mmCIF file of C-alpha atoms in Angstrom:
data_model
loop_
_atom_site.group_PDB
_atom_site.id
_atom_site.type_symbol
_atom_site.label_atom_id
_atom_site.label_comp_id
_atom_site.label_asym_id
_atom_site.label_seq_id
_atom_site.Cartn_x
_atom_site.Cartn_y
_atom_site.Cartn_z
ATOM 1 C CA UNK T 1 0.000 0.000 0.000
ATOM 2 C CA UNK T 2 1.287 3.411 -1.174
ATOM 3 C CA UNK T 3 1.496 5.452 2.636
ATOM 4 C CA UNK T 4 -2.011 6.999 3.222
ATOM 5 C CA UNK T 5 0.073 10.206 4.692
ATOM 6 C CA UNK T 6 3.046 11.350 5.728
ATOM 7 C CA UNK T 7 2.846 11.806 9.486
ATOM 8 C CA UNK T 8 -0.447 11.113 10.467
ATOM 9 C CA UNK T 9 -0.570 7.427 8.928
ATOM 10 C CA UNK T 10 2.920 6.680 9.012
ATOM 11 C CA UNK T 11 2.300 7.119 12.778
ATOM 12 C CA UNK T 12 -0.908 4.865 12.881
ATOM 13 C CA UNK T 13 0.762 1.903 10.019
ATOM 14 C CA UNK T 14 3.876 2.149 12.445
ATOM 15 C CA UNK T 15 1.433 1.043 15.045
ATOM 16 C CA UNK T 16 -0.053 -1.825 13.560
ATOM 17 C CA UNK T 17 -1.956 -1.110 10.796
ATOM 18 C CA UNK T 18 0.122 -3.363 8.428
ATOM 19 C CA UNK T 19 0.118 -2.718 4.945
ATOM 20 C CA UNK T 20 -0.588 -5.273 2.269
ATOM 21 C CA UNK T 21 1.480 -6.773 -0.048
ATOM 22 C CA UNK T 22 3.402 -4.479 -3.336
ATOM 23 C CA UNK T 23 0.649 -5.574 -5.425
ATOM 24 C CA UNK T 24 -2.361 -4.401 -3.228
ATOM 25 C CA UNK T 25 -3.843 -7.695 -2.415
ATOM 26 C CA UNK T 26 -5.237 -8.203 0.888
ATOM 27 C CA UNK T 27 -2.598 -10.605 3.148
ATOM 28 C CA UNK T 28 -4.162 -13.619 4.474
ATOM 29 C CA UNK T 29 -5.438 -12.625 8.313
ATOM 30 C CA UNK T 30 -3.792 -14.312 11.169
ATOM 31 C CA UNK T 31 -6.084 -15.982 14.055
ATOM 32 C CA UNK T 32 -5.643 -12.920 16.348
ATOM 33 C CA UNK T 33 -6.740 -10.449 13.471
ATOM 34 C CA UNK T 34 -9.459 -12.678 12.630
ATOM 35 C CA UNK T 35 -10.567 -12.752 16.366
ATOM 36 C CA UNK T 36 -10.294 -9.196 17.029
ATOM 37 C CA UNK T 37 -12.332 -8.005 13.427
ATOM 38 C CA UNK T 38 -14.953 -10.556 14.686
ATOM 39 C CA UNK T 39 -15.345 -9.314 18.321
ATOM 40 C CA UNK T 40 -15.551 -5.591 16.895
ATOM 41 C CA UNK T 41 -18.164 -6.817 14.171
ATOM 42 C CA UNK T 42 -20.419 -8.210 17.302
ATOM 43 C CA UNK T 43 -19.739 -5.368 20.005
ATOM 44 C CA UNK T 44 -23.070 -4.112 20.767
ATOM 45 C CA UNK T 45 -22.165 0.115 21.769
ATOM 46 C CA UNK T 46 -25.305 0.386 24.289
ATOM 47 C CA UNK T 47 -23.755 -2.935 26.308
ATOM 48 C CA UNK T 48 -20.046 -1.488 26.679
ATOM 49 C CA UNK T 49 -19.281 -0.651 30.408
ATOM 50 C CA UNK T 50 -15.481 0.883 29.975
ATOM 51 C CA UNK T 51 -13.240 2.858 27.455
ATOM 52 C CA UNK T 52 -11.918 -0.318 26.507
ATOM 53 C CA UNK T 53 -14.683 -1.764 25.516
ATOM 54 C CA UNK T 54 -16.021 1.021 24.266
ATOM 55 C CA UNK T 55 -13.352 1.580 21.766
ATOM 56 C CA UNK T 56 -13.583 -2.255 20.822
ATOM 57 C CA UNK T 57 -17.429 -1.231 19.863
ATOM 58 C CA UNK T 58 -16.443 2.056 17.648
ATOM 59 C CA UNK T 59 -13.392 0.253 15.786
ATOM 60 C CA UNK T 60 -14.330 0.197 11.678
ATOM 61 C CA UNK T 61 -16.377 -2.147 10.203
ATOM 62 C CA UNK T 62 -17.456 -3.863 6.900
ATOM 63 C CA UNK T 63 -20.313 -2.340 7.366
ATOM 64 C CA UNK T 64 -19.155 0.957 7.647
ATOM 65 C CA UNK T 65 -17.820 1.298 4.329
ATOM 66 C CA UNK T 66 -19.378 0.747 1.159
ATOM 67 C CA UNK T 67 -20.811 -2.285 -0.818
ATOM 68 C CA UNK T 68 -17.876 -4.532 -1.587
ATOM 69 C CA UNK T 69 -15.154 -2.854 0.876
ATOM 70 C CA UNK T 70 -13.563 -4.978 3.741
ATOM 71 C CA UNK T 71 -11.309 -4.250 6.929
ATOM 72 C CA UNK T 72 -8.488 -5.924 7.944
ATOM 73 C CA UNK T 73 -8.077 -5.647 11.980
ATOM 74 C CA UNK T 74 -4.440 -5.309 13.121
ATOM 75 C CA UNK T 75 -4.714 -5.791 17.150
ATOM 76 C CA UNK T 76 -1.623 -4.653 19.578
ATOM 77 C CA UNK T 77 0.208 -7.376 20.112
ATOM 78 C CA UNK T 78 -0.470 -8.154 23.547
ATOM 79 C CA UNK T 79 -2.375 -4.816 24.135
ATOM 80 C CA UNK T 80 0.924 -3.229 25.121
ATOM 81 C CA UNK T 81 1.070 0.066 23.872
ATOM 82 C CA UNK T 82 4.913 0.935 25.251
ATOM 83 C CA UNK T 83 6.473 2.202 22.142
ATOM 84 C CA UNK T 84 3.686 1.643 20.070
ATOM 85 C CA UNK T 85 1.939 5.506 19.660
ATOM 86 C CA UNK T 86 -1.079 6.417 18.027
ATOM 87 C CA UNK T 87 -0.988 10.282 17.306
ATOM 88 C CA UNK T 88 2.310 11.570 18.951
ATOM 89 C CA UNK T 89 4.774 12.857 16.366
ATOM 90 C CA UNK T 90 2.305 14.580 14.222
ATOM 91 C CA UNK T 91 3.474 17.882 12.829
ATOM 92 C CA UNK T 92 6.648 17.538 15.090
ATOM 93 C CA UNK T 93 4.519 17.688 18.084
ATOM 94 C CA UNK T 94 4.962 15.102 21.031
ATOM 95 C CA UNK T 95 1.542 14.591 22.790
ATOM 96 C CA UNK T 96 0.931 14.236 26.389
ATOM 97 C CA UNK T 97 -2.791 12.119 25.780
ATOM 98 C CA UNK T 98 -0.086 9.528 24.701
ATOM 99 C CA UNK T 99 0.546 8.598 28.028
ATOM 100 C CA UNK T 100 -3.183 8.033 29.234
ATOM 101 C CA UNK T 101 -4.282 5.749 25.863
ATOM 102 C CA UNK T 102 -5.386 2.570 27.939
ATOM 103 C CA UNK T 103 -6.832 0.334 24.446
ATOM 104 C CA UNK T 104 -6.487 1.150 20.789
ATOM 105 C CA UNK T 105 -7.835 -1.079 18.214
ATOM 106 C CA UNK T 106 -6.184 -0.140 14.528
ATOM 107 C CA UNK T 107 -8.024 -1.381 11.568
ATOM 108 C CA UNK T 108 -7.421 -0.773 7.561
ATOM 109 C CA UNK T 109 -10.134 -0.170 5.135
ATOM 110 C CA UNK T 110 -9.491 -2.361 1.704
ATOM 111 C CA UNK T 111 -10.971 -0.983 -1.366
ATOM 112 C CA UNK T 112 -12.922 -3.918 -3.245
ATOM 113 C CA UNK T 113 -9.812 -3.813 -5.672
ATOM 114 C CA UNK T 114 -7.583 -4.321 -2.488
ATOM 115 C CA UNK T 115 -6.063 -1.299 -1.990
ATOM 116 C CA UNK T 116 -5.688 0.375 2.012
ATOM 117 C CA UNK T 117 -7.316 3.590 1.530
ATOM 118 C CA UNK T 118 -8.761 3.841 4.849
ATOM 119 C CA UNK T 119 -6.786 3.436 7.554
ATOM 120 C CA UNK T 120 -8.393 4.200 11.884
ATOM 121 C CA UNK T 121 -7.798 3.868 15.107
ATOM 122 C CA UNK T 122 -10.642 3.577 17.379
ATOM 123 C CA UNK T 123 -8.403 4.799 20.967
ATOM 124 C CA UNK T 124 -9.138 4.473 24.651
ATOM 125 C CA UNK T 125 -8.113 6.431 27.149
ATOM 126 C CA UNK T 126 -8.001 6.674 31.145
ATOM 127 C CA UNK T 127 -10.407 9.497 31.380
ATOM 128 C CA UNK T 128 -12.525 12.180 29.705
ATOM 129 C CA UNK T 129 -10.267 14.477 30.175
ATOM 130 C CA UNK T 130 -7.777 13.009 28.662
ATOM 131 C CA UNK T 131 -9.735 12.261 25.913
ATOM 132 C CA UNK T 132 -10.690 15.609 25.188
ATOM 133 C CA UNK T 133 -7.270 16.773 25.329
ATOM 134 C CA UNK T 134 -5.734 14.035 22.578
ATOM 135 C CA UNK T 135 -8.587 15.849 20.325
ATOM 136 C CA UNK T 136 -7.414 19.121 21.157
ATOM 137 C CA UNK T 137 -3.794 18.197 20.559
ATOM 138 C CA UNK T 138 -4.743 16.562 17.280
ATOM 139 C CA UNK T 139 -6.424 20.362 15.863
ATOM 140 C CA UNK T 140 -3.570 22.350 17.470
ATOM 141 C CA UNK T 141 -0.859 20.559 16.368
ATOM 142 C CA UNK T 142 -2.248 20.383 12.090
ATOM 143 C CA UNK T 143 -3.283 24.428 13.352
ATOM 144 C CA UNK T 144 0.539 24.893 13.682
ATOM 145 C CA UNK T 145 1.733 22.324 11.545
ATOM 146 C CA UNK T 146 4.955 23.329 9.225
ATOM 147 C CA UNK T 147 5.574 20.646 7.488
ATOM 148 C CA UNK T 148 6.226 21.220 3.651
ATOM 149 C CA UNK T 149 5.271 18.042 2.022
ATOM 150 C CA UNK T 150 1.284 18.581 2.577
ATOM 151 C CA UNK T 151 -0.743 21.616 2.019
ATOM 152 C CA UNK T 152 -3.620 22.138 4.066
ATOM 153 C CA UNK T 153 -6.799 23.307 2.251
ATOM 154 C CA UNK T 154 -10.177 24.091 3.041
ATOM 155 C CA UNK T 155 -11.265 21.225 5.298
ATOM 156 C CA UNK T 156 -14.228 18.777 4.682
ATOM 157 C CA UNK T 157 -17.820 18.955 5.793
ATOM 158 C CA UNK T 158 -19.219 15.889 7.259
ATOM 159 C CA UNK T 159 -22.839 15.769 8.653
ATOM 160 C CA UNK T 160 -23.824 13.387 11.366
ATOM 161 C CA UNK T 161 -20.184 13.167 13.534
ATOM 162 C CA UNK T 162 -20.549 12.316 17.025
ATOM 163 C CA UNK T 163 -19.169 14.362 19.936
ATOM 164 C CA UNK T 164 -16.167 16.443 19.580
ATOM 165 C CA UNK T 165 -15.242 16.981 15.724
ATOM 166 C CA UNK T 166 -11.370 17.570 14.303
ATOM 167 C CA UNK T 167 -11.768 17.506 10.550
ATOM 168 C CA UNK T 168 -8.866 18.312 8.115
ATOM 169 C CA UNK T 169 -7.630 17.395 4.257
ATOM 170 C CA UNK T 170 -4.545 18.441 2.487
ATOM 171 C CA UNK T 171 -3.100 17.708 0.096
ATOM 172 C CA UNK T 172 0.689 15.848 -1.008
ATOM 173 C CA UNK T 173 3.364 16.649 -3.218
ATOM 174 C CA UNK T 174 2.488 14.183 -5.278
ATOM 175 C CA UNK T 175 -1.037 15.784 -5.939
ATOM 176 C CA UNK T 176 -3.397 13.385 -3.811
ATOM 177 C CA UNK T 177 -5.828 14.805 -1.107
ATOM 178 C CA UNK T 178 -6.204 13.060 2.000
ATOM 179 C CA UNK T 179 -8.773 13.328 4.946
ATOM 180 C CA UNK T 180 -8.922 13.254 8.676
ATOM 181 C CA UNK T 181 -11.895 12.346 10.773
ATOM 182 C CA UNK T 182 -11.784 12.696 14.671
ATOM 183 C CA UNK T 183 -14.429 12.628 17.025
ATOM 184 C CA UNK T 184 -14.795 11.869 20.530
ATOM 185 C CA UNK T 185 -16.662 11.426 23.407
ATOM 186 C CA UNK T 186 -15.296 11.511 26.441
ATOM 187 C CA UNK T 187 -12.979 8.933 27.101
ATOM 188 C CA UNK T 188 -13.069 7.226 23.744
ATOM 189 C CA UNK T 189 -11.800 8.822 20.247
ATOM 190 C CA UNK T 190 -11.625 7.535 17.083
ATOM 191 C CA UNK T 191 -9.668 9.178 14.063
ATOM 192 C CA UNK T 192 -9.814 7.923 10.435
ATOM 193 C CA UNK T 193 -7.965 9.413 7.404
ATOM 194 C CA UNK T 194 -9.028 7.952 3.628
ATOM 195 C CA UNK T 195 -7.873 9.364 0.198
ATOM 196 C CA UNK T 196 -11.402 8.333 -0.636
ATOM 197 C CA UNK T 197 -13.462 11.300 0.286
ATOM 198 C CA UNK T 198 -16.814 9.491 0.362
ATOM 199 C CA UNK T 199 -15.981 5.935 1.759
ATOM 200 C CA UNK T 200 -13.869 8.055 4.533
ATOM 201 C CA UNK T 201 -17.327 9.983 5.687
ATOM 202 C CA UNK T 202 -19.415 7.152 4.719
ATOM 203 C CA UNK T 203 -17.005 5.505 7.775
ATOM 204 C CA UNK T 204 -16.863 8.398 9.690
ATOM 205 C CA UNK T 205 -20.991 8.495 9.834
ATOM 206 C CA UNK T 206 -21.186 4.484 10.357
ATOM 207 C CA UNK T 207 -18.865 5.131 13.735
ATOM 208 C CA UNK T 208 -20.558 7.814 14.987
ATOM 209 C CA UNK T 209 -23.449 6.130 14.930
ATOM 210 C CA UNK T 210 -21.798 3.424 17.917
ATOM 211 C CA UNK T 211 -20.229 6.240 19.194
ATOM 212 C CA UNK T 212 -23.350 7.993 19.786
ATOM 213 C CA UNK T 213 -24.871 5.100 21.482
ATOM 214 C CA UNK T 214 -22.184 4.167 23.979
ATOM 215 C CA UNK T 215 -23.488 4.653 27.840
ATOM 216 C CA UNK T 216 -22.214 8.050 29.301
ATOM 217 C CA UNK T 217 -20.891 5.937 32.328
ATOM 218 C CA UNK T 218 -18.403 3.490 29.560
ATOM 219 C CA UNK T 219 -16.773 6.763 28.252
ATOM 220 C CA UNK T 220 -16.571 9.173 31.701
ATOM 221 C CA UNK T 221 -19.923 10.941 30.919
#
């Protein structure tokens, strides 16, 4: 898979969202990928009772995406997270939420061709607070960001988003225009980034409609 982005995703791939093989076909899934994409298919939102499970209900689906699109689930080995970070390093900017991520669940979005054009993290975290504050990290660091190989432009407008919204597109060098979703309540936050506009807020929509129906108690609210 051609990298989705050039901090953002390189940050998320680094931490487990494997890419595919040179000629964009979908690797064979190994039993704990399998596992995790089926308990995140089946997690019922209104029945989660911590961020954990929480996030585990929010992470992408099949059915988030359109007709003949598939995820592959890339689970933290061992849930350990040490050395394993899911926004810090964005823009140059080191990110104190890092520290208070208690669950993340990374899965990649495969175009019915094969390609990875979506790739998310669905991320839990110790507290609301520290929820809100990875969110508010995320839009102050692409605020500031300097970095010369994207150019931000005017960002995307998605109806439906659940919670707390950070929404931004720019484009690369190389011409292509990529999005990022975030949204957030409380202790859980999920952010998504696509080079397919449509499938990306088709996604977007599909999680916050789980996100919107987690308990207020699960996510610190």
């Amino acid at each position: 898979m051609r990298s989705l982005v050039v901090a953002l995703a390189a940050v998320l791939l680094a931490a487990g969202c494997g890419s595919p093989p040179a000629d964009d076909a979908p690797r064979e899934e190994p039993a704990p990928a399998q596992a995790e994409q089926s308990a995140a298919a089946t997690a019922d939102p209104a029945a989660a009772t911590t961020p954990e499970e929480a996030a585990l209900a929010v992470a992408l689906r099949a059915t988030d995406l359109p007709a003949g699109w598939s995820v592959q689930a890339n689970p933290v080995p061992d849930g350990d997270l040490a050395g394993d970070p899911s926004l810090d390093g964005i823009c140059g900017v080191a990110f104190a939420s890092e520290e208070h991520r208690v669950a993340k669940h990374p899965v990649v979005g495969l175009h019915p061709a094969g390609a990875a054009t979506v790739v998310s993290e669905a991320i839990a975290y110790d507290s609301a607070e520290s929820g809100e504050l990875a969110l508010t990290e995320l839009r102050d660091a692409f605020e500031s960001c300097t970095a010369g190989d994207r150019t931000l432009v005017e960002p995307p407008v998605v109806e439906g988003l659940a919670g707390t919204v950070v929404a931004v597109r720019y484009r690369l060098a190389d011409g292509t225009t990529q999005d990022v979703l975030a949204q957030g309540r409380g202790a859980v936050v999920s952010v998504l980034i696509a080079e397919d506009p449509a499938a990306g807020a088709t996604a977007a929509r599909g999680i916050a409609t789980r996100m919107a129906a987690l308990p207020g108690a699960a996510v610190g609210r």
